[in-house]
Amino acid sequence: MKLFVSDGNPHCVKVLAVLEFTGVKCDVKHVNHEERVVPYLSRPALPALLLPSGTHLFSPNSICQYLIELNGQESSDIVNQWLEWEATELQPAVMHALHMVVLQGKGAETPRVLQGPLSYLDQSLSQRTTLFLTAEMVSVADVVLWAALYPILSDSSLVSGNQTLQLWFERVGMLAACVSAAQTVLQGKGLKAESLKTYLQRQPTTHHGQGQVQGRGTQPCNSPEGDDDDDDCVLSEEEIQSAAVTWGKGLTDLPMVPERQHPILPQEGKRNVLVTSALPYVNNVPHLGNIIGCVLSADVFARYGRLRGWNVLYVCGTDEYGTATENKAREEGLTAQQICDKYHAVHASIYQWFQVDFDFFGRTTTKKQTEIAQNIFWRLHERGFLLEDIVEQLRCEACQRFLADRFVEGTCPFCSYPEARGDQCDKCGKLINAVELREPTCKVCSQTPVVQSSKHLFLDLPKLEAELEQWLERSTGSGDWTANAKQITRSWVRDGLKPRCITRDLKWGTPVPHPDFSDKVFYVWFDAPIGYLSITANYTDQWEKWWKNPQQVELYNFMAKDNVPFHSVVFPCSLLGAQDNYTLVNHLVATEYLNYEDTKFSKSRGVGVFGDMAKDTGIPSDVWRFYLLYLRPEGQDSAFSWVDMATKNNSELLNNLGNFINRAGMFVSKFFESCVPAMALQQEDKRLLAQVGWELKQYINLMDRVKIRDALKCILNISRHGNQYIQVNEPWKKIKGDETDRQRSGTVTGVSVNVACLLSVMLQPYMPTVSHTIRQQLNAPPSVTGTLLQGTGNFVCSLPAGHHIGTVSPLFQKLESEQIESLKKRFGGQQPEEEEEAKPKPKTTAQPDVNAQPDVNAQPATTPASDPAAQTAVNGADAERARELTLAVAEQAEKVRTLKGQKAEKTVIGAEVTKLLELKKQLSLAEGKDPEPVLTKGKKNAQPATTPASDPAAQTAVNGADAERARELTLAVAEQGEKVRTLKGQKAEKTVIGAEVTKLLELKKQLSLAEGKNPEPVLTKGKKK
Amino acid sequence: MMALRELSSLEKSLGLKNPNKYCTQGDKKVPVLHSNNGPSLVGLVTIATHLVQEAKRPELLGGSAEHKALVQQWLEYRLTKVDGCHKDDIKTILKDLNSYLEDKVYLAGNQFTLADTLMYYGIHHIIVDLAIQEKEKHMNVTRWFDHVQHYTGVRHHLPPVVVLRNRVYTSGHH
């Protein structure tokens, strides 16, 4: 059991007090406010308790009740009543009051907010004769209420009167558990705790009476951000003054960012950061999802690190070995090496266009790769971490080789689709073990392969498990692992590790040096991550200074979430087992998926934008980078949309960011002859400096933790503040006024142009070309790039009065809707959301790549099937069973008819009818429907609509179940029709009627479907026209 | 007066013979149960919990300590998040419930509990207004909802919501 708490969060006082009060044993972990501990909640919620079953509790009161229950105390009606009152009445008032006192300095108004609940509590206590709320003894209700009130009541100036309440509060507060919880969370300082302020700043403004009191979350990525008032910080007078002091320091005493000199090697006394991006697979052109998932995200972070003055090395390269390359070579009639050469160049040029600034972009088909992979292999072998086992595989006698899963085609054992692949069926989407295919054929020569056994080597993960877990504990505890990375890793380790096959019967790969396995190569997932090392070795002979130096080097791995297990479990096990002081990952940064216009990228269907096409759109590389990073799937999936891209370009880049920077520059050149005017700061200017300074600090704080998308919002916030500042102060009017007005115009212009200069630096990781252009236009001194981002951020005056700027011109262009429409057409963006059925709910499970890789038979043949396989088996069994049952139902029905025909006894017939009904019920179940409202997990796999129409039994079953629904729907249609008529009669608003008509049409459509008619062709056509 | 209708439906589904008398207090119309033998009880969840105990159906509050806590958590969630939720919060509520229910039949796991009943009452107005596509998007919530509304004796004062199991837009032919 593990309790997660965060400093300054008053809810955590409750649970810590109760934890100590009950003496229940439980690990307590302190995390950041923003940490998403509870996997199923989209916003961070703390405290959270991880239960022994693996479920999380996130309600503070329920956590308290649970702890008390563990301690053997039952809760009573009266305790429940107080807890309910606390959650629904007291808590919203307290949060409201805290917000007012701590952030807005409106302590005087708190009694108005708190009076109701406090006097209710006071009265209730006065009416009781007991010492505590519910009894003579302290109950969970006392502790929870005390903790809720602690920050407020510990400040006697805020509340007066309520004598009984005060006495009770002091009585409960004397408990050792309460004292120490208050100390831990709020340093015993109550309202004055700095951590409380930080916590509250991250919370949305609560409206009294509304329930929303829990943590603020990341915004859904496509939603408008502009009117987001909870992003506003509340500034104190000291903060404003200190911003002005920082500003006054200027650029002078801050260091420059040193030029990069290759080879970059770790340096004593520096922060040495090694950044890798998952190696893109060579056999295809990368799509936008690939680009944002790894190379681009890593690039932004590496650029940022360089600006911060860290010693950064960013390496990447193409992953070239494996089946897919062999296959592609066969398709294109080239050798595998030629394919790799061709696509390596394609990849390199795409990343170059996207301005991905690798220190080295290599490849895995090199001599160094062979050396290092074989060295790691032998070390593992010598130390007894490899096992031998027999694996059953298909072998084509004609081609004289074992067939990788992708080289086999056959009839799907589940849906009888004739062209199923060896790893997966394209029709039903189920995963297939190649040896289970019916009538398998070799894709190359069309001969029938035979099943043969072959000896393989396995990495003994179970033997390394304990060491792995120790390391994981350390790394995830101290590093910035994304929540999904931790979660996926946790579930892998929790399910127990199994030996993993590291050899394959292929030619195109790193040869296994062991004489008993001389015709085999390393399986790509053993081999590919070693590519990071060999690519670095091709960059510098001193590669071991990076890779065998965990004391000095911090390693960041960037990837999409499907790659997590290989970087957090499999590869670390290889390195741990090799026992050679390897540098292991400290920060594992995984993105979710980027979808394309709400469907998925698909090369074969021509859906989506691929790396090589981006430049043909005429949209600049920087704008692509901006939009991809703006919707970086950080924490949740996001979707690329052309219309949204145009909107973001036009609203954020053109009207917000570009407009501000351009105006600031234009004022200097037009009104002040390109010479930055003198600035006499007033309170309002200082306030802007503080606002900008605060956003800058947030930016650094977020970037340090690789929250790339969130940090981009800080940049846009700054230019929004800037635009407002210009709008309010109207320098273009004041310049025409008297001397005071003209001075004011000068100050506003000078401050604005300095904000623009700061923005150019903050933009550098995201939009390098634009950043460079701005600095050129402003003629910014070279030292700005390094100085502004040092430490926690210094917004200094970098363009002092008298500084001459260059020629200012607009930075961005509008994206017109015709242009966007034509791009949308060209790239297939109009495909409706579909083929949902065909995708096997891709890659959202915790073990995505086990499924996706052609590795189904990599488990020793003797081991029982792993989970995904078992799942498949169940589904398969159901399909099989459904067929059997259909027959049985038909037979039984015949029997009943015969009996009836023979006028058999009623009881006999009755018995047979019962049997028939039972069979039908089983059939429905096997079809995935529930004849009774009894649902199980398996239900999710039920896809009656997708059952091939060729299977008449299934068809009938579907229709049978639908009769019921059809009746319901007929009623619903009638009702809805009546509603529409009434509305029309009342001459209601068109939009209202329209909405109801839509509902009506929807219902009618459902009805048609339930009746077995297919309304779809008509409707879809109607839409398109 | 929603809360009172919920309590009356709950009484029926629990098979309590003698309906209780309720009144409400405050702006938010919090229900109050006056009883002859003891102090009155205030609050929807408190009263509902009390009714369950009165009906001798303790399993509806969860069997183990862990289940009890989960039941309490979701009852509280219903009151603090779902009730009076802002339009913008609906998306989050559905999304969170959907991912929570991904591997569960009921809110507290595999057992039907009071949390399911009250969450069903509380979320009904949201589900009623969902378009088919939104129902499909939140498949696990929809499945749970459909299941609960068909659970014997639960759906008393609320109209049934039609939940499509066939996909309206099937794959392929476009």
Coordinates of C-alpha atoms in Angstrom, one line a residue, chain A residues 57-434:
Chain A
L57 CA -8.5 5.8 -4.0
F58 CA -8.4 9.5 -4.7
S59 CA -11.0 10.9 -2.3
P60 CA -9.3 12.1 0.9
N61 CA -12.3 11.2 3.0
S62 CA -12.6 7.7 1.6
I63 CA -8.9 7.2 2.2
C64 CA -9.5 8.2 5.8
Q65 CA -12.5 6.0 6.1
Y66 CA -10.5 3.1 4.7
L67 CA -7.6 3.6 7.1
I68 CA -10.0 3.7 10.0
E69 CA -11.8 0.6 8.8
L70 CA -8.5 -1.3 8.6
N71 CA -8.0 -0.3 12.2
G72 CA -11.1 -2.1 13.0
Q73 CA -13.6 0.7 13.5
E74 CA -16.9 0.7 11.8
S75 CA -18.4 3.9 10.6
S76 CA -21.8 5.0 11.8
D77 CA -24.6 7.1 10.3
I78 CA -23.4 10.2 12.2
V79 CA -19.8 9.8 11.1
N80 CA -21.0 9.4 7.5
Q81 CA -23.2 12.5 7.9
W82 CA -20.3 14.6 9.0
L83 CA -18.1 13.4 6.2
E84 CA -20.7 14.1 3.6
W85 CA -21.2 17.5 5.0
E86 CA -17.5 18.1 4.9
A87 CA -17.3 17.1 1.3
T88 CA -20.3 19.0 0.0
E89 CA -20.7 22.0 2.3
L90 CA -17.5 22.8 4.2
Q91 CA -14.9 22.0 1.6
P92 CA -16.1 24.3 -1.2
A93 CA -16.4 27.1 1.3
V94 CA -12.9 26.5 2.7
M95 CA -11.3 26.3 -0.7
H96 CA -13.0 29.5 -1.7
A97 CA -11.8 31.2 1.5
L98 CA -8.2 30.0 1.1
H99 CA -8.2 31.3 -2.4
M100 CA -9.3 34.7 -1.3
V101 CA -7.0 35.0 1.7
V102 CA -3.8 33.5 0.3
L103 CA -3.9 34.6 -3.3
Q104 CA -6.0 37.7 -3.4
G105 CA -5.2 39.1 0.1
K106 CA -8.9 39.5 0.8
G107 CA -8.9 38.2 4.4
A108 CA -11.6 40.6 5.4
E109 CA -14.1 38.9 3.2
T110 CA -13.6 35.3 4.4
P111 CA -16.2 35.5 7.3
R112 CA -18.9 36.0 4.7
V113 CA -17.9 32.8 2.9
L114 CA -17.3 30.7 6.0
Q115 CA -20.0 32.0 8.3
G116 CA -22.6 29.5 7.3
P117 CA -20.8 26.3 7.7
L118 CA -18.8 27.4 10.7
S119 CA -21.8 28.5 12.8
Y120 CA -23.6 25.3 11.8
L121 CA -20.7 23.3 13.1
D122 CA -20.5 25.5 16.2
Q123 CA -24.2 25.0 16.9
S124 CA -24.0 21.3 16.4
L125 CA -21.1 21.1 18.9
S126 CA -22.9 23.2 21.5
Q127 CA -26.0 20.9 21.3
R128 CA -23.9 17.9 22.1
T129 CA -22.7 16.9 25.5
T130 CA -19.8 14.9 24.3
L131 CA -16.2 16.1 24.0
F132 CA -16.0 15.3 20.3
L133 CA -18.3 15.5 17.3
T134 CA -19.8 12.0 17.6
A135 CA -18.7 10.6 20.9
E136 CA -16.4 11.0 23.9
M137 CA -13.6 9.7 21.8
V138 CA -12.0 11.2 18.7
S139 CA -13.5 9.7 15.5
V140 CA -12.5 10.0 11.9
A141 CA -15.0 12.8 11.5
D142 CA -13.2 14.9 14.1
V143 CA -9.8 14.5 12.4
V144 CA -11.2 15.1 8.9
L145 CA -13.0 18.2 9.9
W146 CA -10.1 19.5 11.9
A147 CA -7.8 19.0 9.0
A148 CA -10.1 20.7 6.6
L149 CA -10.4 23.7 9.0
Y150 CA -6.7 23.7 10.1
P151 CA -5.4 26.4 7.6
I152 CA -8.3 28.7 8.3
L153 CA -8.7 28.3 12.1
S154 CA -5.0 28.4 12.9
D155 CA -5.2 32.1 12.0
S156 CA -7.3 33.6 14.8
S157 CA -7.7 36.9 12.9
L158 CA -9.9 35.3 10.4
V159 CA -12.7 34.0 12.5
S160 CA -14.1 35.2 15.8
G161 CA -16.9 33.9 18.0
N162 CA -17.9 30.3 17.6
Q163 CA -16.5 29.5 21.0
T164 CA -17.5 25.9 21.2
L165 CA -16.0 25.3 17.8
Q166 CA -12.7 27.0 18.9
L167 CA -12.5 24.7 21.9
W168 CA -13.2 21.6 19.9
F169 CA -10.6 22.7 17.3
E170 CA -7.9 23.1 20.0
R171 CA -8.8 19.8 21.6
V172 CA -8.5 17.8 18.3
G173 CA -5.4 19.8 17.3
M174 CA -3.5 18.5 20.4
L175 CA -3.4 15.0 19.0
A176 CA 0.1 14.1 18.1
A177 CA -1.1 12.8 14.7
C178 CA -2.6 16.2 13.8
V179 CA 0.4 18.2 14.9
S180 CA 2.8 16.1 12.8
A181 CA 0.5 16.0 9.7
A182 CA 0.2 19.8 9.8
Q183 CA 4.0 20.0 10.2
T184 CA 4.7 17.7 7.3
V185 CA 2.3 19.3 4.8
L186 CA 2.2 22.9 5.7
Q187 CA 5.4 23.1 7.9
G188 CA 3.1 24.0 10.8
K189 CA 2.6 27.4 9.3
G190 CA -1.0 27.2 8.4
L191 CA -2.0 29.9 6.0
K192 CA 1.4 31.3 5.8
A193 CA 3.0 28.2 4.4
E194 CA 4.7 29.1 1.1
S195 CA 3.8 25.6 -0.2
L196 CA 0.1 26.3 0.3
K197 CA 0.3 29.3 -1.9
T198 CA 2.1 27.3 -4.6
Y199 CA -0.6 24.7 -4.3
L200 CA -3.4 27.1 -4.6
Q201 CA -1.9 28.9 -7.6
R202 CA -2.2 25.7 -9.5
Q203 CA -5.9 25.3 -8.6
P204 CA -8.8 26.6 -10.6
T205 CA -10.7 29.4 -9.0
T206 CA -13.5 27.7 -7.2
H207 CA -17.0 29.2 -7.2
H208 CA -18.7 28.9 -4.0
G209 CA -21.2 26.0 -4.0
Q210 CA -19.6 24.2 -6.9
G211 CA -18.0 20.9 -6.4
Q212 CA -14.9 21.4 -8.4
V213 CA -12.1 21.6 -5.8
Q214 CA -9.6 19.0 -7.0
G215 CA -6.5 19.6 -8.9
R216 CA -6.2 21.6 -12.1
G217 CA -5.3 19.5 -15.1
T218 CA -3.7 19.9 -18.3
Q219 CA -6.1 21.4 -20.8
P220 CA -7.4 19.2 -23.6
C221 CA -4.9 20.1 -26.3
N222 CA -7.2 21.3 -29.0
S223 CA -9.2 23.6 -26.8
P224 CA -8.9 27.3 -26.9
E225 CA -6.6 28.6 -24.3
G226 CA -7.0 32.3 -24.6
D227 CA -9.8 32.9 -22.1
D228 CA -8.3 30.7 -19.5
D229 CA -8.3 32.7 -16.4
D230 CA -6.8 30.1 -14.1
D231 CA -3.5 30.5 -15.8
D232 CA -3.2 34.0 -14.4
C233 CA -0.9 34.2 -11.5
V234 CA -1.6 36.4 -8.6
L235 CA 1.4 38.7 -8.0
S236 CA 2.4 40.2 -4.7
E237 CA 4.0 43.6 -4.3
E238 CA 7.4 42.0 -3.5
E239 CA 7.3 39.9 -6.6
I240 CA 6.7 43.0 -8.7
Q241 CA 9.5 44.9 -7.1
S242 CA 12.0 42.0 -7.5
A243 CA 11.0 41.7 -11.1
A244 CA 12.0 45.3 -11.6
V245 CA 15.3 44.7 -9.8
T246 CA 16.1 41.7 -12.1
W247 CA 15.3 43.8 -15.1
G248 CA 17.7 46.4 -14.1
K249 CA 20.6 44.0 -14.0
G250 CA 21.0 43.9 -17.8
L251 CA 23.0 41.4 -19.7
T252 CA 26.5 42.2 -18.3
D253 CA 27.4 39.7 -15.7
L254 CA 25.8 36.7 -17.2
P255 CA 27.8 34.0 -19.1
M256 CA 27.6 33.1 -22.8
V257 CA 26.5 29.8 -24.2
P258 CA 29.7 28.2 -25.5
E259 CA 30.0 27.2 -29.1
R260 CA 29.5 23.5 -29.8
Q261 CA 32.7 21.6 -30.5
H262 CA 32.6 18.0 -31.7
P263 CA 33.2 15.5 -30.3
I264 CA 31.1 16.5 -27.3
L265 CA 32.3 14.6 -24.3
P266 CA 31.2 14.6 -20.6
Q267 CA 32.8 17.3 -18.6
E268 CA 33.6 17.5 -14.9
G269 CA 31.4 20.0 -13.1
K270 CA 28.9 20.3 -15.9
R271 CA 25.4 18.8 -16.2
N272 CA 26.1 16.1 -18.9
V273 CA 22.9 15.2 -20.6
L274 CA 22.7 12.4 -23.1
V275 CA 19.6 12.6 -25.2
T276 CA 18.3 9.8 -27.5
S277 CA 15.3 9.5 -29.6
A278 CA 13.8 6.0 -30.4
L279 CA 15.5 4.9 -33.6
P280 CA 13.0 5.2 -36.4
Y281 CA 12.6 2.0 -38.5
V282 CA 14.3 2.3 -41.8
N283 CA 11.8 0.6 -44.1
N284 CA 9.3 3.4 -44.3
V285 CA 8.8 7.1 -44.5
P286 CA 8.1 8.5 -41.0
H287 CA 4.7 10.1 -40.4
L288 CA 3.9 13.1 -38.2
G289 CA 3.1 10.8 -35.3
N290 CA 6.6 9.3 -35.5
I291 CA 8.2 12.7 -35.8
I292 CA 6.5 14.3 -32.8
G293 CA 6.8 11.1 -30.7
C294 CA 10.5 11.0 -30.7
V295 CA 12.9 13.0 -32.9
L296 CA 11.2 16.3 -32.6
S297 CA 10.4 16.2 -28.9
A298 CA 14.0 15.2 -28.2
D299 CA 15.2 18.0 -30.5
V300 CA 13.3 20.6 -28.5
F301 CA 14.6 19.3 -25.3
A302 CA 18.2 19.1 -26.6
R303 CA 18.0 22.6 -27.9
Y304 CA 16.6 23.8 -24.6
G305 CA 19.4 22.1 -22.7
R306 CA 22.0 23.7 -24.9
L307 CA 20.5 27.1 -24.1
R308 CA 20.6 26.3 -20.5
G309 CA 24.3 25.8 -20.8
W310 CA 24.1 22.0 -20.2
N311 CA 26.6 19.8 -21.9
V312 CA 24.2 18.0 -24.3
L313 CA 24.8 15.2 -26.7
Y314 CA 21.8 14.2 -28.9
V315 CA 22.2 11.0 -30.9
C316 CA 19.8 9.1 -33.1
G317 CA 19.8 7.0 -36.2
T318 CA 17.9 4.6 -38.3
D319 CA 17.1 1.1 -37.1
E320 CA 17.9 -1.1 -40.1
Y321 CA 18.0 -4.8 -39.3
G322 CA 15.1 -7.1 -39.3
T323 CA 12.3 -8.9 -41.2
A324 CA 10.6 -5.7 -42.4
T325 CA 13.7 -4.6 -44.3
E326 CA 14.2 -8.0 -45.9
N327 CA 10.5 -7.8 -47.0
K328 CA 10.8 -4.3 -48.3
A329 CA 13.9 -5.3 -50.2
R330 CA 12.1 -8.2 -51.9
E331 CA 9.2 -5.9 -52.8
E332 CA 11.4 -3.3 -54.4
G333 CA 13.7 -5.8 -55.9
L334 CA 16.8 -4.4 -54.1
T335 CA 19.2 -5.9 -51.6
A336 CA 18.6 -5.2 -47.9
Q337 CA 21.6 -3.0 -47.8
Q338 CA 20.4 -0.9 -50.8
I339 CA 17.0 -0.5 -49.1
C340 CA 18.7 0.7 -45.9
D341 CA 20.9 3.2 -47.8
K342 CA 17.9 4.5 -49.7
Y343 CA 15.7 5.0 -46.7
H344 CA 18.4 6.2 -44.4
A345 CA 18.9 9.1 -46.8
V346 CA 15.1 9.7 -46.9
H347 CA 15.0 9.8 -43.1
A348 CA 18.0 12.1 -42.8
S349 CA 16.6 14.6 -45.3
I350 CA 13.2 14.7 -43.6
Y351 CA 14.7 15.4 -40.2
Q352 CA 16.9 18.0 -41.7
W353 CA 13.9 19.7 -43.2
F354 CA 12.2 19.7 -39.8
Q355 CA 15.4 21.3 -38.4
V356 CA 16.1 18.4 -36.1
D357 CA 19.5 19.3 -34.8
F358 CA 21.2 15.9 -34.0
D359 CA 24.8 15.9 -32.9
F360 CA 25.0 12.7 -34.8
F361 CA 22.5 10.8 -36.9
G362 CA 23.8 7.3 -37.5
R363 CA 22.5 3.8 -38.4
T364 CA 22.6 0.4 -36.9
T365 CA 24.2 -1.6 -39.8
T366 CA 27.7 -0.8 -38.8
K367 CA 30.8 -2.7 -37.6
K368 CA 30.6 -1.0 -34.2
Q369 CA 27.1 -2.4 -33.8
T370 CA 28.3 -5.9 -34.4
E371 CA 31.2 -5.4 -32.0
I372 CA 29.2 -3.9 -29.2
A373 CA 26.2 -6.2 -29.5
Q374 CA 28.4 -9.3 -29.6
N375 CA 30.3 -8.1 -26.6
I376 CA 27.1 -7.6 -24.6
F377 CA 26.0 -11.0 -25.8
W378 CA 29.1 -12.8 -24.6
R379 CA 29.1 -11.0 -21.2
L380 CA 25.5 -12.1 -20.7
H381 CA 26.4 -15.6 -21.8
E382 CA 29.4 -15.8 -19.5
R383 CA 27.3 -14.6 -16.5
G384 CA 24.6 -17.2 -17.1
F385 CA 21.8 -14.9 -18.1
L386 CA 21.0 -16.7 -21.4
L387 CA 18.8 -19.8 -21.7
E388 CA 18.3 -22.2 -24.6
D389 CA 15.0 -23.4 -25.7
I390 CA 13.2 -24.9 -28.7
V391 CA 10.7 -22.9 -30.7
E392 CA 8.2 -24.1 -33.2
Q393 CA 8.3 -22.2 -36.5
L394 CA 7.2 -22.5 -40.0
R395 CA 9.9 -23.4 -42.5
C396 CA 9.7 -23.2 -46.2
E397 CA 11.5 -26.1 -47.8
A398 CA 11.6 -24.5 -51.2
C399 CA 13.2 -21.3 -49.9
Q400 CA 15.4 -23.3 -47.5
R401 CA 14.6 -21.0 -44.6
F402 CA 12.4 -20.3 -41.5
L403 CA 9.6 -17.9 -42.3
A404 CA 9.3 -14.8 -40.2
D405 CA 5.6 -14.1 -39.4
R406 CA 5.3 -11.5 -42.1
F407 CA 6.5 -14.0 -44.8
V408 CA 3.5 -16.3 -44.2
E409 CA 0.0 -15.9 -45.4
G410 CA -3.0 -18.2 -44.8
T411 CA -6.5 -18.5 -43.7
C412 CA -7.4 -16.8 -40.4
P413 CA -8.2 -19.4 -37.8
F414 CA -10.8 -17.1 -36.3
C415 CA -12.7 -15.5 -39.2
S416 CA -11.6 -17.6 -42.1
Y417 CA -10.3 -14.5 -44.0
P418 CA -8.1 -16.1 -46.7
E419 CA -5.3 -13.6 -46.6
A420 CA -4.4 -13.3 -43.0
R421 CA -0.8 -12.5 -42.2
G422 CA 1.4 -14.6 -39.9
D423 CA 1.1 -12.2 -37.0
Q424 CA -2.3 -10.6 -37.4
C425 CA -5.4 -10.9 -39.5
D426 CA -6.3 -7.7 -41.4
K427 CA -9.9 -8.6 -41.4
C428 CA -10.8 -9.4 -37.8
G429 CA -7.7 -7.7 -36.4
K430 CA -6.9 -10.6 -34.1
L431 CA -3.4 -11.6 -33.3
I432 CA -2.3 -14.9 -34.8
N433 CA 0.4 -17.3 -33.9
A434 CA 1.9 -18.1 -37.4

